[in-house]
XYZ file of C-alpha atoms in Angstrom:
431
model
C -21.792 0.055 -22.429
C -21.757 2.186 -19.244
C -24.747 1.772 -16.897
C -26.123 3.895 -13.874
C -26.477 2.574 -10.497
C -29.418 3.771 -8.619
C -28.524 5.737 -5.244
C -30.830 5.556 -2.191
C -31.876 8.863 -0.579
C -29.316 8.995 1.900
C -26.721 8.447 -0.941
C -25.711 4.702 -0.298
C -25.790 2.127 -3.270
C -28.716 -0.134 -3.768
C -27.262 -3.613 -3.606
C -27.602 -5.575 -6.507
C -28.362 -9.322 -5.584
C -26.753 -11.291 -8.334
C -25.064 -14.297 -7.440
C -22.969 -14.143 -10.818
C -21.533 -10.891 -9.695
C -19.295 -12.515 -7.238
C -17.673 -14.821 -9.550
C -16.694 -12.080 -11.942
C -14.437 -10.302 -9.216
C -10.890 -11.415 -9.860
C -7.065 -10.668 -8.898
C -5.586 -8.616 -11.225
C -8.335 -5.925 -12.157
C -8.415 -3.034 -9.212
C -10.298 -0.485 -11.174
C -13.675 -0.040 -9.456
C -14.686 2.905 -7.408
C -17.685 2.816 -4.459
C -20.593 5.038 -4.044
C -20.729 7.851 -1.608
C -22.901 9.547 0.637
C -25.716 12.159 0.484
C -25.033 14.592 -2.272
C -22.684 12.269 -4.099
C -22.324 12.529 -7.933
C -24.382 9.894 -9.798
C -21.546 7.287 -10.589
C -21.472 5.667 -13.750
C -19.720 2.185 -14.090
C -17.365 2.273 -16.636
C -15.718 -0.770 -18.378
C -12.069 -0.902 -19.832
C -9.592 -3.290 -21.436
C -6.627 -3.906 -18.837
C -3.091 -5.580 -19.355
C -1.975 -6.843 -16.146
C 1.785 -7.592 -15.356
C 2.278 -10.215 -12.399
C 5.223 -11.058 -10.657
C 8.259 -12.370 -12.394
C 7.741 -16.223 -13.830
C 4.073 -15.490 -14.063
C 2.383 -14.810 -17.568
C 0.732 -11.377 -18.278
C -3.301 -11.339 -18.419
C -5.370 -9.269 -20.540
C -8.766 -8.717 -19.154
C -11.645 -6.223 -18.534
C -11.697 -4.025 -15.488
C -15.018 -2.339 -14.380
C -15.323 0.538 -11.922
C -17.666 2.886 -10.189
C -16.272 6.079 -8.858
C -18.262 8.475 -6.323
C -17.503 11.619 -5.146
C -19.670 14.729 -4.204
C -21.852 16.141 -6.936
C -21.328 19.678 -6.003
C -18.602 21.286 -4.176
C -16.796 24.861 -3.794
C -13.175 25.873 -4.500
C -11.151 25.156 -1.421
C -13.165 22.156 -0.420
C -11.299 18.803 0.111
C -13.368 16.095 -1.264
C -13.350 12.136 -0.670
C -13.480 10.282 -3.541
C -14.097 6.293 -3.557
C -13.276 3.597 -6.038
C -15.141 0.257 -5.975
C -14.276 -2.602 -8.040
C -17.280 -4.252 -9.497
C -15.168 -6.504 -11.917
C -11.571 -6.866 -11.596
C -9.629 -8.334 -14.652
C -8.456 -11.678 -13.398
C -9.287 -14.304 -10.889
C -7.065 -15.921 -8.407
C -5.014 -18.402 -9.750
C -5.210 -22.225 -9.417
C -1.883 -22.240 -7.225
C -2.743 -20.871 -3.736
C -4.954 -19.923 -1.409
C -5.050 -16.409 -0.275
C -5.668 -15.976 3.383
C -8.115 -13.371 4.614
C -6.744 -9.510 5.078
C -4.075 -10.333 2.590
C -5.045 -8.543 -0.638
C -4.618 -4.656 -0.882
C -5.371 -2.453 -4.187
C -4.033 0.818 -4.819
C -4.117 2.959 -7.751
C -4.364 6.508 -9.573
C -7.747 8.304 -10.394
C -7.502 10.953 -13.101
C -9.168 14.300 -12.599
C -9.302 16.509 -15.665
C -11.589 19.346 -16.920
C -11.509 22.507 -14.974
C -8.638 21.038 -12.781
C -6.126 18.252 -13.623
C -4.465 15.996 -11.014
C -3.672 12.452 -10.380
C -5.320 11.052 -7.210
C -3.400 8.703 -5.031
C -6.208 5.943 -3.959
C -5.503 2.998 -1.799
C -7.844 0.385 -0.116
C -7.401 -1.350 3.189
C -6.274 -4.963 3.543
C -9.389 -6.538 3.751
C -10.511 -9.726 2.161
C -11.972 -12.888 2.851
C -10.116 -15.831 2.297
C -9.652 -16.716 -1.320
C -9.356 -19.992 -2.578
C -7.356 -21.214 -5.493
C -9.329 -20.350 -8.874
C -11.626 -18.055 -6.640
C -13.487 -14.868 -7.240
C -10.967 -12.055 -6.159
C -12.461 -9.731 -3.711
C -10.925 -6.238 -3.431
C -11.545 -3.865 -1.141
C -12.973 -0.102 -2.081
C -10.142 2.395 -2.483
C -10.354 5.856 -1.061
C -8.263 9.148 -1.605
C -8.897 13.061 -1.505
C -8.634 15.980 -3.942
C -8.359 19.622 -3.217
C -10.457 21.532 -5.549
C -8.701 24.680 -7.197
C -10.795 25.784 -10.077
C -14.448 26.729 -10.860
C -16.058 24.478 -13.400
C -16.591 20.709 -14.192
C -13.907 18.310 -12.712
C -14.324 14.526 -14.196
C -12.883 11.693 -12.424
C -11.622 8.682 -14.617
C -9.935 5.642 -13.426
C -6.297 4.961 -14.519
C -3.640 2.293 -13.679
C -3.510 0.390 -10.518
C -1.861 -2.465 -8.287
C -2.943 -5.360 -6.469
C -0.373 -6.537 -3.870
C -1.104 -10.117 -2.463
C 1.309 -12.015 -0.136
C 3.860 -9.297 -0.600
C 3.710 -9.703 -4.515
C 2.768 -7.101 -6.770
C 0.510 -7.172 -9.985
C 0.349 -3.837 -12.217
C -2.596 -3.358 -14.144
C -2.697 -0.531 -17.114
C -5.700 0.432 -19.082
C -4.918 -0.470 -22.967
C -7.978 1.826 -24.165
C -9.265 5.367 -23.345
C -11.308 5.264 -20.313
C -14.500 7.264 -19.884
C -15.070 9.228 -16.787
C -16.896 7.682 -14.019
C -17.863 10.829 -11.852
C -18.288 14.439 -12.251
C -17.947 17.283 -9.583
C -19.543 20.713 -10.629
C -17.144 23.330 -8.722
C -18.561 26.748 -8.049
C -16.571 29.725 -6.537
C -17.035 30.037 -2.423
C -13.440 29.452 -0.972
C -14.571 26.483 1.051
C -12.207 25.180 3.571
C -13.901 22.121 4.936
C -13.829 18.526 3.608
C -16.746 17.209 1.713
C -16.919 13.492 2.862
C -18.409 10.840 0.318
C -19.255 8.497 2.980
C -21.074 8.980 6.428
C -18.160 8.455 8.330
C -14.615 9.332 6.730
C -11.995 6.525 7.226
C -8.203 6.986 6.493
C -7.251 8.342 3.116
C -3.879 8.577 1.369
C -2.626 11.803 0.361
C -2.364 13.039 -3.166
C 1.157 13.469 -2.840
C 3.667 12.195 -0.196
C 5.601 15.583 -0.430
C 5.735 17.627 2.543
C 5.760 21.464 2.579
C 7.181 22.850 5.464
C 5.415 26.522 5.098
C 1.816 24.923 4.840
C 1.475 24.532 8.705
C 1.237 20.840 7.958
C 2.402 18.868 10.848
C 1.622 15.049 9.764
C 3.131 13.549 6.676
C 1.967 10.067 5.191
C 4.266 8.269 3.120
C 3.369 5.752 0.319
C 3.703 2.085 0.552
C 6.681 0.579 -1.346
C 7.567 -2.822 -1.978
C 11.284 -3.543 -0.762
C 13.250 -6.684 -1.812
C 15.448 -8.043 0.775
C 18.470 -10.204 0.675
C 19.080 -11.593 4.464
C 21.741 -12.935 6.038
C 20.385 -15.392 8.846
C 21.620 -17.807 10.806
C 20.861 -20.436 8.802
C 22.058 -19.089 5.467
C 21.077 -16.395 2.981
C 17.244 -15.936 2.172
C 15.470 -13.152 0.270
C 11.950 -11.587 0.531
C 9.818 -8.619 -0.488
C 7.920 -6.636 2.166
C 5.392 -3.621 1.926
C 6.999 -0.840 4.164
C 5.731 2.608 4.644
C 7.533 5.750 6.247
C 5.484 8.288 8.159
C 6.664 11.524 9.797
C 5.312 14.127 12.514
C 6.951 17.496 12.595
C 8.425 18.289 16.089
C 10.271 21.605 15.935
C 12.770 21.569 13.305
C 12.998 17.478 13.399
C 10.447 14.923 12.560
C 9.353 11.929 14.662
C 9.510 8.684 12.089
C 7.310 5.851 12.250
C 8.115 3.023 9.732
C 5.272 0.412 9.079
C 5.430 -3.203 7.657
C 2.253 -3.630 6.340
C 1.766 -7.346 7.013
C 2.893 -10.278 9.091
C 5.586 -12.138 7.191
C 5.273 -15.658 8.644
C 3.612 -17.726 11.220
C 5.571 -18.916 13.995
C 7.553 -22.397 13.528
C 7.943 -22.654 17.234
C 6.950 -20.985 20.713
C 8.750 -17.705 21.289
C 8.977 -16.139 24.393
C 8.024 -12.430 25.192
C 10.960 -9.903 24.964
C 13.112 -12.234 22.571
C 12.524 -10.391 19.203
C 13.984 -6.631 18.559
C 13.671 -5.056 14.920
C 15.685 -2.027 14.079
C 16.302 -0.265 10.551
C 18.650 2.561 9.329
C 16.335 4.765 7.016
C 17.992 6.194 3.866
C 18.117 9.729 3.307
C 18.530 11.394 -0.277
C 17.725 14.412 -2.136
C 18.992 17.677 -0.186
C 19.884 15.308 2.945
C 22.449 12.553 2.922
C 23.016 9.861 5.826
C 20.561 7.624 7.543
C 18.272 7.764 10.479
C 18.027 4.813 12.973
C 14.705 3.507 14.085
C 13.663 0.536 16.638
C 10.942 -1.319 17.223
C 10.019 -2.865 21.062
C 10.522 -6.510 21.569
C 7.309 -8.683 21.227
C 5.431 -7.921 24.258
C 3.846 -11.233 24.822
C 4.493 -14.945 24.131
C 3.938 -15.941 20.384
C 2.523 -19.407 20.194
C 3.510 -21.881 17.151
C 1.355 -20.855 14.113
C 0.651 -17.626 15.361
C 1.657 -14.626 12.861
C 4.749 -12.864 13.600
C 4.211 -9.132 12.989
C 7.098 -6.615 12.907
C 6.084 -3.752 15.151
C 6.269 0.114 14.101
C 9.871 1.070 14.322
C 10.359 4.534 15.656
C 12.961 7.472 15.784
C 13.951 11.004 15.190
C 15.151 12.581 11.895
C 17.104 15.959 12.670
C 17.798 17.412 8.882
C 21.142 18.613 8.202
C 20.243 20.376 4.961
C 17.472 22.626 3.806
C 15.523 21.600 0.689
C 13.424 18.329 -0.261
C 14.733 15.419 1.461
C 13.765 11.894 0.500
C 13.327 8.949 3.140
C 13.406 5.215 2.015
C 13.656 2.005 3.636
C 17.259 0.610 4.429
C 18.900 -2.159 6.089
C 16.658 -4.022 8.352
C 17.903 -5.867 11.394
C 15.948 -8.506 13.509
C 17.460 -9.666 16.828
C 16.204 -12.855 18.488
C 17.540 -15.109 21.526
C 21.268 -13.777 20.597
C 21.006 -14.410 16.898
C 21.243 -11.642 14.693
C 19.342 -11.331 11.021
C 20.433 -8.371 8.722
C 18.341 -7.687 5.621
C 19.936 -5.388 3.163
C 17.392 -3.889 0.385
C 18.522 -5.209 -3.219
C 16.932 -1.796 -4.433
C 15.160 0.899 -2.409
C 12.325 3.294 -3.145
C 11.489 6.622 -1.871
C 8.592 6.346 0.489
C 8.559 10.010 1.874
C 9.625 13.260 0.619
C 9.851 16.188 3.105
C 10.550 20.077 3.103
C 13.300 20.351 5.581
C 15.681 23.100 7.209
C 18.965 22.213 8.483
C 19.375 21.964 12.167
C 22.368 21.929 14.083
C 23.868 18.536 14.632
C 21.694 17.371 11.613
C 22.190 14.805 9.173
C 23.667 15.717 5.805
C 26.201 13.109 5.684
C 27.654 13.275 9.029
C 27.046 11.811 12.406
C 24.641 13.182 14.867
C 22.278 12.072 17.652
C 18.902 13.172 17.993
C 16.345 11.814 20.854
C 18.426 8.611 21.078
C 18.236 8.381 17.052
C 21.491 8.636 15.212
C 22.156 9.879 11.958
C 25.310 8.753 9.670
C 26.292 9.075 6.401
C 24.613 7.131 3.426
C 22.977 6.801 -0.039
C 19.764 6.777 -1.552
C 18.143 5.533 -4.805
C 14.304 6.465 -5.415
C 11.773 4.326 -7.476
C 7.868 4.121 -8.020
C 5.274 3.265 -5.759
C 4.839 -0.756 -5.205
C 1.710 -2.632 -4.582
C 0.018 -5.601 -6.676
C -0.677 -9.260 -6.474
C -0.941 -12.384 -8.400
C -2.748 -12.897 -11.766
C -4.251 -15.630 -13.226
C -2.225 -17.776 -15.320
C -3.653 -21.142 -15.450
C -2.568 -23.936 -13.457
C 0.838 -25.659 -14.389
C 3.620 -27.016 -12.347
C 6.039 -24.461 -13.622
C 3.582 -21.554 -12.454
C 2.832 -23.422 -9.189
C 6.592 -23.476 -8.419
C 6.907 -19.542 -9.106
C 4.169 -18.553 -6.916
C 5.014 -21.064 -4.235
C 8.526 -19.462 -4.339
C 6.897 -16.032 -4.012
C 5.130 -16.869 -0.826
C 7.680 -19.045 0.861
C 10.089 -15.877 0.454
C 7.696 -13.759 2.785
C 8.461 -16.016 5.349
C 11.752 -15.121 5.590
C 12.139 -11.370 6.423
C 11.324 -11.420 10.253
C 11.402 -15.285 10.781
C 15.302 -15.574 9.601
C 16.161 -15.215 13.524
C 13.354 -17.380 14.318
C 14.755 -20.349 12.040
C 17.093 -21.176 15.121
C 14.276 -22.543 16.830
C 13.976 -25.523 14.600
C 17.669 -26.839 13.572
C 17.672 -29.690 11.293
C 13.847 -29.299 10.357
C 12.107 -27.540 7.531
C 9.893 -24.609 8.304
C 6.858 -23.742 6.219
């Protein structure tokens, strides 16, 4: 059932003008790879049955995913190659419950390498999509990843499980049949050290693993995006919300400069907010070899926020000074938002590891004690780990029950940063 796609002399895909093609793009399927540049392998579209599990309260969906994967046709041992996953047909459409705003949907998944080399390649696409109406065709961005080639021979690339994140909710999609390879790389000897790109311009790609090895000379480490459910104590009572969070690190001597990113705006402002009045901070939880927490902070809002404008949590930064040697994990912890003299405290009901680092003990480091490094405190604490998170809503059909569940999930995203802002509207209901 697979069909081949023609490739232009420059390696770009020939666009098929089929009006019906857009209609088959749906929310639960996230399994198709995008074509690459000159020298790319001729990608074949693969189709496979898929079982998608949306957020709690919404029925699972069984559909068909269609994917194209593109990678360099040839490469050498030692090369790091870019691979692209393009969705030509996801497994379900946006349900008839809510409209999805532009840039609110993000796919991620796993690409399997087999043959001469076996590996799981982490794939992720940007949060880029047009506004998608209720019941409309789901549009998913192309996912990208990298693979370092280690063995001479034929390496086959096969799409596997993926997750779609929409409005801070996850839909996890898993193949229910054997999936055929979509692209093949012929790897020869040669000890290459460069990167073979599958596109004319290389965009930021997730690393194959979020584990940082201190002995490789690597200095920048990218964590994985994890979905963290928060229970928040706000000036107007208890609230709950789930937010995608990612922890990145940059080696600085024996320490690491941390950056914690919240991957989407959590609400629109219910009222005007003056500049310099909202300040977030977090205690990143250490685990594995090390113990404790690392305090990271973000700046206050630099400009006034108008009613209806999105409220975004800025990057939170701080310094992690290890107190133990080995593999240490970093997970999102307690988030605190101070606004206009009020405090909202959000505690994870569960946490997941975003980044793993190879660490060496430093004087005054964490390891369950209390220390200060670069204005950043470390103190005792505990950590728990979990799987990666990303996903979205699946089609369930319109029903009052399903609509209430979905609306509850969406409204929860308006709490995380906005809890402290609710004091602007006493006695009124916010959106």
